Coordinates of C-alpha atoms in Angstrom, one line a residue:
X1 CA -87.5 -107.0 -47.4
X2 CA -90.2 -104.5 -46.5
X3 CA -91.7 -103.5 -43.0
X4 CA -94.9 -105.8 -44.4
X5 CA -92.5 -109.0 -44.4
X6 CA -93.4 -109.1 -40.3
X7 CA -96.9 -108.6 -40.7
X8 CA -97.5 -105.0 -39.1
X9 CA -97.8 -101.4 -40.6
X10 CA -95.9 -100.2 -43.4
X11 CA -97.0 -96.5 -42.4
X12 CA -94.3 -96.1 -39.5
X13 CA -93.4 -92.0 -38.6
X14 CA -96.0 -91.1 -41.4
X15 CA -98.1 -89.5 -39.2
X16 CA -95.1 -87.4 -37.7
X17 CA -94.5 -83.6 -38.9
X18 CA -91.0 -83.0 -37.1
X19 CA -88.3 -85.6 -38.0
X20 CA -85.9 -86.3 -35.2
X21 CA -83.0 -86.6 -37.6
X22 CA -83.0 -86.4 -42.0
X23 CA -83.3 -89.6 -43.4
X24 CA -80.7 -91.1 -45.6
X25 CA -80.5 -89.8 -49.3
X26 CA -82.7 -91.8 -51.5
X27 CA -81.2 -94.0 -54.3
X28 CA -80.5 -92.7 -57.6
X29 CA -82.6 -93.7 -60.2
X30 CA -80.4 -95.2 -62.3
X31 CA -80.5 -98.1 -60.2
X32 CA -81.7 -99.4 -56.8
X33 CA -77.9 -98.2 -55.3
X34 CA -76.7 -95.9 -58.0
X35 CA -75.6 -92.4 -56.6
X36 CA -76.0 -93.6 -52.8
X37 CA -72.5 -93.3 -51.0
X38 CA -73.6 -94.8 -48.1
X39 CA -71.2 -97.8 -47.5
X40 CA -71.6 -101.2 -48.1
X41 CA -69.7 -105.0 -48.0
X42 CA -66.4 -104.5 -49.7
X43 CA -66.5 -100.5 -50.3
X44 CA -64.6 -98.1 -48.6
X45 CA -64.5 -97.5 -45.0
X46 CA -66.8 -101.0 -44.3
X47 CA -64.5 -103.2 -42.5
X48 CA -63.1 -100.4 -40.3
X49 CA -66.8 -99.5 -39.3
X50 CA -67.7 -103.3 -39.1
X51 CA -64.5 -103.8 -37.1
X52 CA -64.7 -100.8 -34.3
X53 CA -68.8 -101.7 -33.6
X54 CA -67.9 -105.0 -33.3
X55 CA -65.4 -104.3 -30.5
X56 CA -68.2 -101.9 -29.1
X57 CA -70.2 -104.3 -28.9
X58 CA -68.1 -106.3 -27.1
X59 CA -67.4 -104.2 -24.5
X60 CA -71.0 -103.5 -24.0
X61 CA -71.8 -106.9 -23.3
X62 CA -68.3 -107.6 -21.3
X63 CA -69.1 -104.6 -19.2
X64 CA -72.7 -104.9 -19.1
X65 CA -72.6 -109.3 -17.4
X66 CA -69.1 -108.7 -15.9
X67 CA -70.9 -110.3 -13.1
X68 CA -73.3 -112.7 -13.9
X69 CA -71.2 -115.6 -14.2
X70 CA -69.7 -115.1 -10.8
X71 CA -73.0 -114.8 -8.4
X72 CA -72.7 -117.7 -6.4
X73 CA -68.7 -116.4 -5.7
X74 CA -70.5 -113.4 -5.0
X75 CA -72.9 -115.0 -2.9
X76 CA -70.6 -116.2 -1.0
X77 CA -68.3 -113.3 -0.5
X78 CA -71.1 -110.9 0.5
X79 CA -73.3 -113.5 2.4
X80 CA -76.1 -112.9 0.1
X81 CA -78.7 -115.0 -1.5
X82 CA -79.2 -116.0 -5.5
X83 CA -81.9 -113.2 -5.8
X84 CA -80.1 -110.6 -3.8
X85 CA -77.0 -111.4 -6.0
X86 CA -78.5 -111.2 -9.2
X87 CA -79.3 -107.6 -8.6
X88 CA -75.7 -106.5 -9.9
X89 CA -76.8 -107.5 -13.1
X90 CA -80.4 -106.6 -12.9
X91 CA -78.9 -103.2 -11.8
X92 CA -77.2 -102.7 -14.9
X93 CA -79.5 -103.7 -17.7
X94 CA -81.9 -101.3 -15.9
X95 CA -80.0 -98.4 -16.1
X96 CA -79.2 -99.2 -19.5
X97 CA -83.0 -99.7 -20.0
X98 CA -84.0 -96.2 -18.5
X99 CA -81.4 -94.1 -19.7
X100 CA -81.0 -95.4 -23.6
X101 CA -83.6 -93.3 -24.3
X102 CA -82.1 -90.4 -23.2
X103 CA -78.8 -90.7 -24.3
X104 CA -80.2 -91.8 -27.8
X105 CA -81.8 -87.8 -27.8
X106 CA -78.2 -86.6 -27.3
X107 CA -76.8 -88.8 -30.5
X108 CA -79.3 -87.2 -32.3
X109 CA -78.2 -84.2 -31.4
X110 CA -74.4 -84.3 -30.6
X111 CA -73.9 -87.3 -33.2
X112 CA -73.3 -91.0 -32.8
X113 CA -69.8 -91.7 -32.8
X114 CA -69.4 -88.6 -30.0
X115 CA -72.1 -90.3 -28.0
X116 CA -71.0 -93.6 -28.2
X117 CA -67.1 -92.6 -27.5
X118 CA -68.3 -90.9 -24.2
X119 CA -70.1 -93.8 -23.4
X120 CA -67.5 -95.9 -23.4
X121 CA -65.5 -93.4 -21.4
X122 CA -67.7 -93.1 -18.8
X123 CA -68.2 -96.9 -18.7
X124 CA -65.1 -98.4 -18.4
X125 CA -64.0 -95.8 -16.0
X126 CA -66.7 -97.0 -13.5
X127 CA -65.7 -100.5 -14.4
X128 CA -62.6 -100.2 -13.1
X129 CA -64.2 -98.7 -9.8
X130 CA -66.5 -101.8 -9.3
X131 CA -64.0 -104.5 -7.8
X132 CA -63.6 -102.0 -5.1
X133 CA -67.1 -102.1 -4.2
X134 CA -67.3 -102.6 -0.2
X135 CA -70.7 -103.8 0.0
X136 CA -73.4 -105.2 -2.2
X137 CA -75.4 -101.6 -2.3
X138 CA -72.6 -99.7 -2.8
X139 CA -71.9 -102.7 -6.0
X140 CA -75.4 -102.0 -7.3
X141 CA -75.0 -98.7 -7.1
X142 CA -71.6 -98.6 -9.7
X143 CA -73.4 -101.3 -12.0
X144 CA -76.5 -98.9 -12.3
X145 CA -74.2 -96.1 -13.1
X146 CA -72.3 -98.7 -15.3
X147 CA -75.8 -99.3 -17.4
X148 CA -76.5 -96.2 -17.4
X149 CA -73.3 -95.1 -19.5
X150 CA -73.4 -98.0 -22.0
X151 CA -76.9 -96.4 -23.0
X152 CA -75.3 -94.5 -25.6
X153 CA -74.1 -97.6 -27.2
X154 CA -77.0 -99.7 -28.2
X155 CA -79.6 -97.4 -29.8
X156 CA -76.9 -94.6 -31.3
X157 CA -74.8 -97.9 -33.1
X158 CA -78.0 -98.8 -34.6
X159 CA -78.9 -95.6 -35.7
X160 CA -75.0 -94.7 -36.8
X161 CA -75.6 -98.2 -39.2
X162 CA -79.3 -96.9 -40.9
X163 CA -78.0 -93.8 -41.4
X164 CA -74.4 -94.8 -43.2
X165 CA -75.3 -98.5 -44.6
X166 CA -77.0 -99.5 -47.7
X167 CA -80.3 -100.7 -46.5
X168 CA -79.8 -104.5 -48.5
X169 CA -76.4 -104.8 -46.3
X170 CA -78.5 -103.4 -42.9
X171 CA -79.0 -106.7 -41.5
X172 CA -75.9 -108.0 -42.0
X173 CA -74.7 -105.0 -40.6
X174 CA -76.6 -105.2 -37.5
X175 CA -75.8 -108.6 -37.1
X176 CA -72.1 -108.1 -36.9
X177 CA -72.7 -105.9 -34.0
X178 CA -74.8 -108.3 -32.2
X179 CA -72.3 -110.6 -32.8
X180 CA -69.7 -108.5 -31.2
X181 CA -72.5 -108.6 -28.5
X182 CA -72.3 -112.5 -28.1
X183 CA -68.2 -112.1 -28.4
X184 CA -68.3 -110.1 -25.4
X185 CA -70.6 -111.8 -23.5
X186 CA -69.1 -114.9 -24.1
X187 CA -65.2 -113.6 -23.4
X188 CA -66.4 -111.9 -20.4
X189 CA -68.2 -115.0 -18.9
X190 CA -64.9 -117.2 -19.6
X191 CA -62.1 -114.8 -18.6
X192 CA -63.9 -113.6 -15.0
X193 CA -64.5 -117.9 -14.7
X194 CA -61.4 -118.6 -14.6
X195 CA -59.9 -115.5 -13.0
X196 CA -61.9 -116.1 -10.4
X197 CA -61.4 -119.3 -9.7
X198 CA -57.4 -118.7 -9.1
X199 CA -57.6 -114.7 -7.7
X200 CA -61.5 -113.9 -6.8
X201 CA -64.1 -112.4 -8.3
X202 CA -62.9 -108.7 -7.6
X203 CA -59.8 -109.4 -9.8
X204 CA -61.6 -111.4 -12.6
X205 CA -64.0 -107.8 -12.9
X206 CA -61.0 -105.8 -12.8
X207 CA -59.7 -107.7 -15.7
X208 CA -62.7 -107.0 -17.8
X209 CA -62.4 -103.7 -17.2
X210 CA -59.1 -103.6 -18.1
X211 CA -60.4 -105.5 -21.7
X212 CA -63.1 -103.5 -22.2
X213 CA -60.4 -100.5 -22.2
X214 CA -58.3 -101.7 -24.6
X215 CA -62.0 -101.9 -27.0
X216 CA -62.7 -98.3 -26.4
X217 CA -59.3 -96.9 -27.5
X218 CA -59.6 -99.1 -30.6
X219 CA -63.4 -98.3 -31.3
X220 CA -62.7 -94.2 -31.4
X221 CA -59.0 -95.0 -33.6
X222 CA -61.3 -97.2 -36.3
X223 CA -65.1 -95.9 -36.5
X224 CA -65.5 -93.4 -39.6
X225 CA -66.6 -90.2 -39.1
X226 CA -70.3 -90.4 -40.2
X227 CA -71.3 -88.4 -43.6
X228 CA -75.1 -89.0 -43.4
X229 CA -75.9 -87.3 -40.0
X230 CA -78.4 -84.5 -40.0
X231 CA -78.2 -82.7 -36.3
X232 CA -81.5 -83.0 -34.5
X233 CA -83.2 -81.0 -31.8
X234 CA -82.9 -81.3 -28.1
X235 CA -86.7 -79.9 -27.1
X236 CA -88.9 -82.4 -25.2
X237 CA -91.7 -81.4 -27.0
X238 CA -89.8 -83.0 -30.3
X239 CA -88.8 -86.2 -28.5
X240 CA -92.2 -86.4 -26.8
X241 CA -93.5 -86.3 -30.4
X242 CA -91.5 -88.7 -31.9
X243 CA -91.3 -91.0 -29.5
X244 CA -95.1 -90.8 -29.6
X245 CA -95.3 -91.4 -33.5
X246 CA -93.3 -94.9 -32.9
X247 CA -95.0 -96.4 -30.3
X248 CA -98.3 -95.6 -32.2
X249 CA -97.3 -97.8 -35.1
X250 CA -98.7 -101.4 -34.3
X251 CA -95.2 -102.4 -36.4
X252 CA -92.9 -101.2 -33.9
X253 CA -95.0 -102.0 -31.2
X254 CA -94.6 -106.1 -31.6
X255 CA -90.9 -105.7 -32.5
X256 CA -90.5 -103.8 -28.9
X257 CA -92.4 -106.9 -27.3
X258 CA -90.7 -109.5 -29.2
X259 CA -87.0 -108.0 -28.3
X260 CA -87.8 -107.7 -24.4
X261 CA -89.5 -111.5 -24.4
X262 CA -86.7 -112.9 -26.3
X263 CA -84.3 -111.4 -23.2
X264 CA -86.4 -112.4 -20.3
X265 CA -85.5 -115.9 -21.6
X266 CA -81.6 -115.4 -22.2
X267 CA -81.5 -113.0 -19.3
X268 CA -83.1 -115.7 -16.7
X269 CA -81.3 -118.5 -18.1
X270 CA -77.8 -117.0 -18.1
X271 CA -78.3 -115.8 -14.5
X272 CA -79.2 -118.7 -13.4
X273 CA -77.3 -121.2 -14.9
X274 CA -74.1 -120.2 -12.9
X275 CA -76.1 -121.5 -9.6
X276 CA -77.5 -124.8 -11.7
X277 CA -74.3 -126.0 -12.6
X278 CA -72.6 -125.1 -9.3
X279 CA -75.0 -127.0 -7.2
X280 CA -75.6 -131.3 -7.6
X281 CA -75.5 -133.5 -9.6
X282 CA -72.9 -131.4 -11.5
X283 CA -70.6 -129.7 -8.7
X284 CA -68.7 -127.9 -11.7
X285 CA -66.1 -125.7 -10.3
X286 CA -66.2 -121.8 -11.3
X287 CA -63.9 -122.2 -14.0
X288 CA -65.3 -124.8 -15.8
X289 CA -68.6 -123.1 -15.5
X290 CA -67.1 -119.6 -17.2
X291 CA -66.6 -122.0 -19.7
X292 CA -70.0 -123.2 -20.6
X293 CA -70.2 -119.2 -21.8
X294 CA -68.2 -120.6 -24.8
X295 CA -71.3 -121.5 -26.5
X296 CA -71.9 -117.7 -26.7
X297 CA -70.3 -118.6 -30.1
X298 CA -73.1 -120.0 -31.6
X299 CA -74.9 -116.6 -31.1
X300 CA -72.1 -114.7 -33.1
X301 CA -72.8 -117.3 -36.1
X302 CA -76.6 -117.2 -35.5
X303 CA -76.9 -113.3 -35.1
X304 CA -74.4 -113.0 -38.4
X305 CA -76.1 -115.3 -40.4
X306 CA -79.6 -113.3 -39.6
X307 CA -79.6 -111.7 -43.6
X308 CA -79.6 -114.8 -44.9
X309 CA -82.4 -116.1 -42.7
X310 CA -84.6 -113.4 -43.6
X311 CA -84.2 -113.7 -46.7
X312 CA -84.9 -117.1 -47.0
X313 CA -87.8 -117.4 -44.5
X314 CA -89.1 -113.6 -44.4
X315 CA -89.1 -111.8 -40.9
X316 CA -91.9 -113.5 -39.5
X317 CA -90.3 -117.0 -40.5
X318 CA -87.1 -116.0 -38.7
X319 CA -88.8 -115.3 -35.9
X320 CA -90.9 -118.0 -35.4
X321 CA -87.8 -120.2 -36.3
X322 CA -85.6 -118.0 -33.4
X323 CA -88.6 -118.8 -31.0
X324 CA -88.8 -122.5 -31.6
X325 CA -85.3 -122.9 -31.3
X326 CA -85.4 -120.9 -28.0
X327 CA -88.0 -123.4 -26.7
X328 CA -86.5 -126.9 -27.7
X329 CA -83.4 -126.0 -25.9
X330 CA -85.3 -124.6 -22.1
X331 CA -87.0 -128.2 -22.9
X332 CA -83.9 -130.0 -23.7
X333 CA -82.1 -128.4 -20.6
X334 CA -84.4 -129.7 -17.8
X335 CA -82.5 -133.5 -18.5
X336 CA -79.7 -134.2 -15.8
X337 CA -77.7 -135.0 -18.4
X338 CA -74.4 -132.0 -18.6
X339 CA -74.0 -133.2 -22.6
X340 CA -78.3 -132.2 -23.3
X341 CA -77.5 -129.3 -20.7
X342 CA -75.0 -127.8 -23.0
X343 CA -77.2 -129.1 -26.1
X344 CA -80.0 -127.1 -24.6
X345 CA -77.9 -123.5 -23.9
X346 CA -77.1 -123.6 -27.9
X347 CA -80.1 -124.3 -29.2
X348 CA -81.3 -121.3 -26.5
X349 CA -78.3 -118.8 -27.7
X350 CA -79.2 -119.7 -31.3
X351 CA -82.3 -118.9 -31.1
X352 CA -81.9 -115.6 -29.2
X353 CA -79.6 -114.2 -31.6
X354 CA -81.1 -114.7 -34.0
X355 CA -84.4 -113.1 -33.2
X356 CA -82.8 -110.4 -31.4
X357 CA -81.0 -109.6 -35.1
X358 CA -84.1 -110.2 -36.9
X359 CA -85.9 -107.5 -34.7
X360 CA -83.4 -104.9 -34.0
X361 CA -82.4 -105.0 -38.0
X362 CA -86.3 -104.1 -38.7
X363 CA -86.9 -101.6 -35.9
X364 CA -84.0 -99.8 -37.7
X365 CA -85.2 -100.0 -41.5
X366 CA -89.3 -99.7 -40.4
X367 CA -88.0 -95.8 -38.8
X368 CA -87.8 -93.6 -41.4
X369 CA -87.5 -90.9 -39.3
X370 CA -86.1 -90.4 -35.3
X371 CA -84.4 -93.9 -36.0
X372 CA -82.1 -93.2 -32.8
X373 CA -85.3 -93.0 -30.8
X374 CA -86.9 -96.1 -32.5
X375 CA -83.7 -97.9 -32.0
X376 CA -83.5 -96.8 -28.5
X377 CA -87.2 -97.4 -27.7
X378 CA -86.7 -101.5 -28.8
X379 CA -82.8 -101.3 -26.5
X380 CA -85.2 -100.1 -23.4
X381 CA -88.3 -102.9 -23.8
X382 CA -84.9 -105.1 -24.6
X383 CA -83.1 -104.3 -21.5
X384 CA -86.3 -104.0 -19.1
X385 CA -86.8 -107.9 -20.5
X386 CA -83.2 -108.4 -19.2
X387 CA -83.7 -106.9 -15.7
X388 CA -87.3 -108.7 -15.8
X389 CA -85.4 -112.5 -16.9
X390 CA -82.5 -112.0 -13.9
X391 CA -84.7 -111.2 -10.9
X392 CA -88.0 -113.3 -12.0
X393 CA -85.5 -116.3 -13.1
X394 CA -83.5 -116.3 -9.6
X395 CA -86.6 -116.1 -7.8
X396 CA -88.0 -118.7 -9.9
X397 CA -84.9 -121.0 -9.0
X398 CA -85.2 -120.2 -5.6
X399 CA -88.5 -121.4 -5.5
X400 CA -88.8 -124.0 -8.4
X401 CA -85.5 -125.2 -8.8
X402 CA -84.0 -124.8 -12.7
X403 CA -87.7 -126.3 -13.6
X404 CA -89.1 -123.3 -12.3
X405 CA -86.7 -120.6 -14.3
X406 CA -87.5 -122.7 -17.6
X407 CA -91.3 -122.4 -16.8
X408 CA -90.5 -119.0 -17.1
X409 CA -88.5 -118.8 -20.5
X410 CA -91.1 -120.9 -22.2
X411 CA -94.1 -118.2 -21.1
X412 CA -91.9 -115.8 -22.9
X413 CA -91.3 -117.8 -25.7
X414 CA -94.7 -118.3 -25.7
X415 CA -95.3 -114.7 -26.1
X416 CA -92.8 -114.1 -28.9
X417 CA -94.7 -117.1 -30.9
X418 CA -98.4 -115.2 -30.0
X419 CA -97.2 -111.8 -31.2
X420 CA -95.2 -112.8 -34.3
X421 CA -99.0 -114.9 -35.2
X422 CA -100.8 -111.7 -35.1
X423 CA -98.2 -109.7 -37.1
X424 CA -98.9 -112.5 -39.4
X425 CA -103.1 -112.5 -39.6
X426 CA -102.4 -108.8 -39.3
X427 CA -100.7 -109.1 -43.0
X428 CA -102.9 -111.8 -44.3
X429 CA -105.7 -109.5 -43.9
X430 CA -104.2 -106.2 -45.3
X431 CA -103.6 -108.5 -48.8
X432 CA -107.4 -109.6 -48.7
X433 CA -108.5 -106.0 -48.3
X434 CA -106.5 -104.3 -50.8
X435 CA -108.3 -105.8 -53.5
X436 CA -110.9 -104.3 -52.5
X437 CA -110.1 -101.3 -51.5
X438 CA -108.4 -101.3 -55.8
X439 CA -111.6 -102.4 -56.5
X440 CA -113.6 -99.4 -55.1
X441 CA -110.8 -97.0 -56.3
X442 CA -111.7 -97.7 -60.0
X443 CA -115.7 -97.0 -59.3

């Protein structure tokens, strides 16, 4: 599938003189993968690497919403509102948002796999620091430095895959790690429900920490050393200029808006839903609510089963199916019904993993050059659409009830339709003018 499958510019990093990092050795030409060593389904070193991001990924996400599913406990405990609450996660996905950058510089220079291990480190060190927290500042404060850390996930893992996966197994690829995304969002969500229902919500965070431990060790032990990593340079002026060459392509400029609009929806919802579900007519007690995170699921089948979607619809049919999806189920969940409730967060979770796969998979084969900054560039606008879903979608609840945060989820939806259109007359006017443009070069 090529960068012109989503309807923007297949020029990406043309323009740019200093690459950030080599790009992968080109295929033989005996044959579209003849020669390449870079790994793929079923060779050599595959499952370990699919196996170890997967378990990064779902440490990221366990660490990363240790606490959303426990704000109203929260609330409670700290005598705080919905909105003040939902800073401990807005806290966190903004860190993550402002330092991915950053820390996706030092992969390129220090390499992926170091990057991400420290990560890790650092991250589920502080986790096991937050249910200590005295005060709601002081637990802001630890989750920023928390989102901060897991920076050097996101961005490096996709990079680590582009530069050491075939590009026809890429998606798939990518997809497992979202998937490991959805696992640990999900597992997180359930485990701290029920913890916290029997011990509080200090113990059900410790626990996670504890889990997210236990994925670090095994993440360093199984992750293959990379092969196709080309130090880069640490000099502003470099990053400045490559960071510059990405957001000037029109390409990776709609895939940046498409991943942070698909969060604000799943980042508002999921906030909020805790509070919803808590309140009448459905008075569902914490642990059955940790449990509605079980449909988190769906998103590990959706986000795996993104290369096939592709490449039976194209990009820009994926996304527009991901967006519809999204939509039916904020519609579906405004009944009062708990069954269309639960209806309605699958069809949402669906269709946010699967457009969130869709987009990061093509932010990382449109790059052909800085693909850590590319990547990390889409896991910022990604994460600011997180910290922008939590706080607008509480206040929103606060002030329009759960009508109010879906009023907010379809905007964004809205948005993600509007874009992936004008990718789409973008592309249907490139193939009008080029024969013309064949015609002119024959005069």
């Amino acid at each position: 599938m090529t960068p012109a499958d989503t309807g923007a510019s297949t020029t990406v990093g043309a323009a740019s003189s200093v690459p950030a990092s080599s790009p992968s050795p080109a295929p033989a030409p005996g044959g579209p993968d003849s020669g390449d060593s870079r790994m793929t389904p079923g060779g050599p070193g595959y499952r370990r690497m699919s196996l170890a991001l997967f378990l990064a990924g779902v440490a990221t996400f366990a660490l990363l919403y240790s606490t959303q599913a426990l704000l109203p406990l929260i609330s409670g405990d700290l005598g705080v509102s919905a909105g003040d609450a939902s800073w401990t996660v807005a806290a966190a996905t903004g860190g993550l948002a402002v330092f991915v950058l950053p820390m996706s510089a030092l992969s390129e220079r220090f390499g992926r796999r170091t990057v991400m291990t420290a990560s890790l480190a650092v991250a589920v060190t502080v986790g096991l620091l937050v249910p200590f927290a005295p005060s709601l500042p002081a637990l802001v404060a630890l989750r920023a430095v928390q989102g901060a850390a897991l920076a050097g996930l996101p961005a490096s893992a996709t990079a680590y895959l582009a530069e050491e996966v075939r590009p026809r197994a890429l998606v798939t690829a990518i997809g497992l790690f979202v998937a490991g995304n959805s696992v640990g969002g999900m597992s997180g969500r359930v485990i701290t429900g029920w913890v916290a229902q029997e011990w509080g919500w200090r113990v059900a965070v410790g626990v996670i920490g504890l889990v997210a431990v236990a994925c670090a060790v095994a993440f360093r032990m199984l992750l293959p050393a990379p092969k196709h990593f080309t130090a880069g340079s640490l000099r502003p002026r470099v990053l400045v200029r490559t960071v510059r060459d990405h957001l000037a392509d029109p390409l990776l400029r709609r895939l940046y808006a498409i991943g942070a609009l698909f969060m604000t929806v799943f980042g508002g919802v999921y906030t909020v839903i805790g509070y919803r579900l808590t309140e009448a007519p459905f008075s569902l007690p914490q642990g059955v609510v940790g449990s509605i995170f079980l449909v988190y699921l769906v998103g590990t089948v959706s986000a795996s089963a993104a290369g096939r979607l592709v490449g039976r619809l194209g990009r820009r049919g994926a996304l527009y199916l991901g967006g519809g999806t999204t939509a039916a189920g904020l519609l579906l969940s405004l009944a009062p019904s708990l069954p269309l409730v639960l209806l309605g967060l699958v069809l949402i979770t669906a269709g946010f993993f699967a457009g969130h796969a869709v987009a990061s998979s093509a932010v990382g084969r449109t790059a052909v050059h800085g693909r850590a900054q590319a990547s990390a560039l889409y896991q910022s606008a990604y994460y600011v659409g997180s910290s922008a879903g939590s706080t607008v979608g509480a206040v929103a609840f606060h002030s329009g009830g759960w009508a109010g945060t879906v009023g907010v989820g379809l905007l964004a939806v809205l948005g993600v339709v509007a874009i992936t259109g004008l990718g789409s007359l973008a592309a249907r006017r490139r193939s009008a003018g080029a024969p013309l443009r064949a015609l002119g070069a024959t005069r």
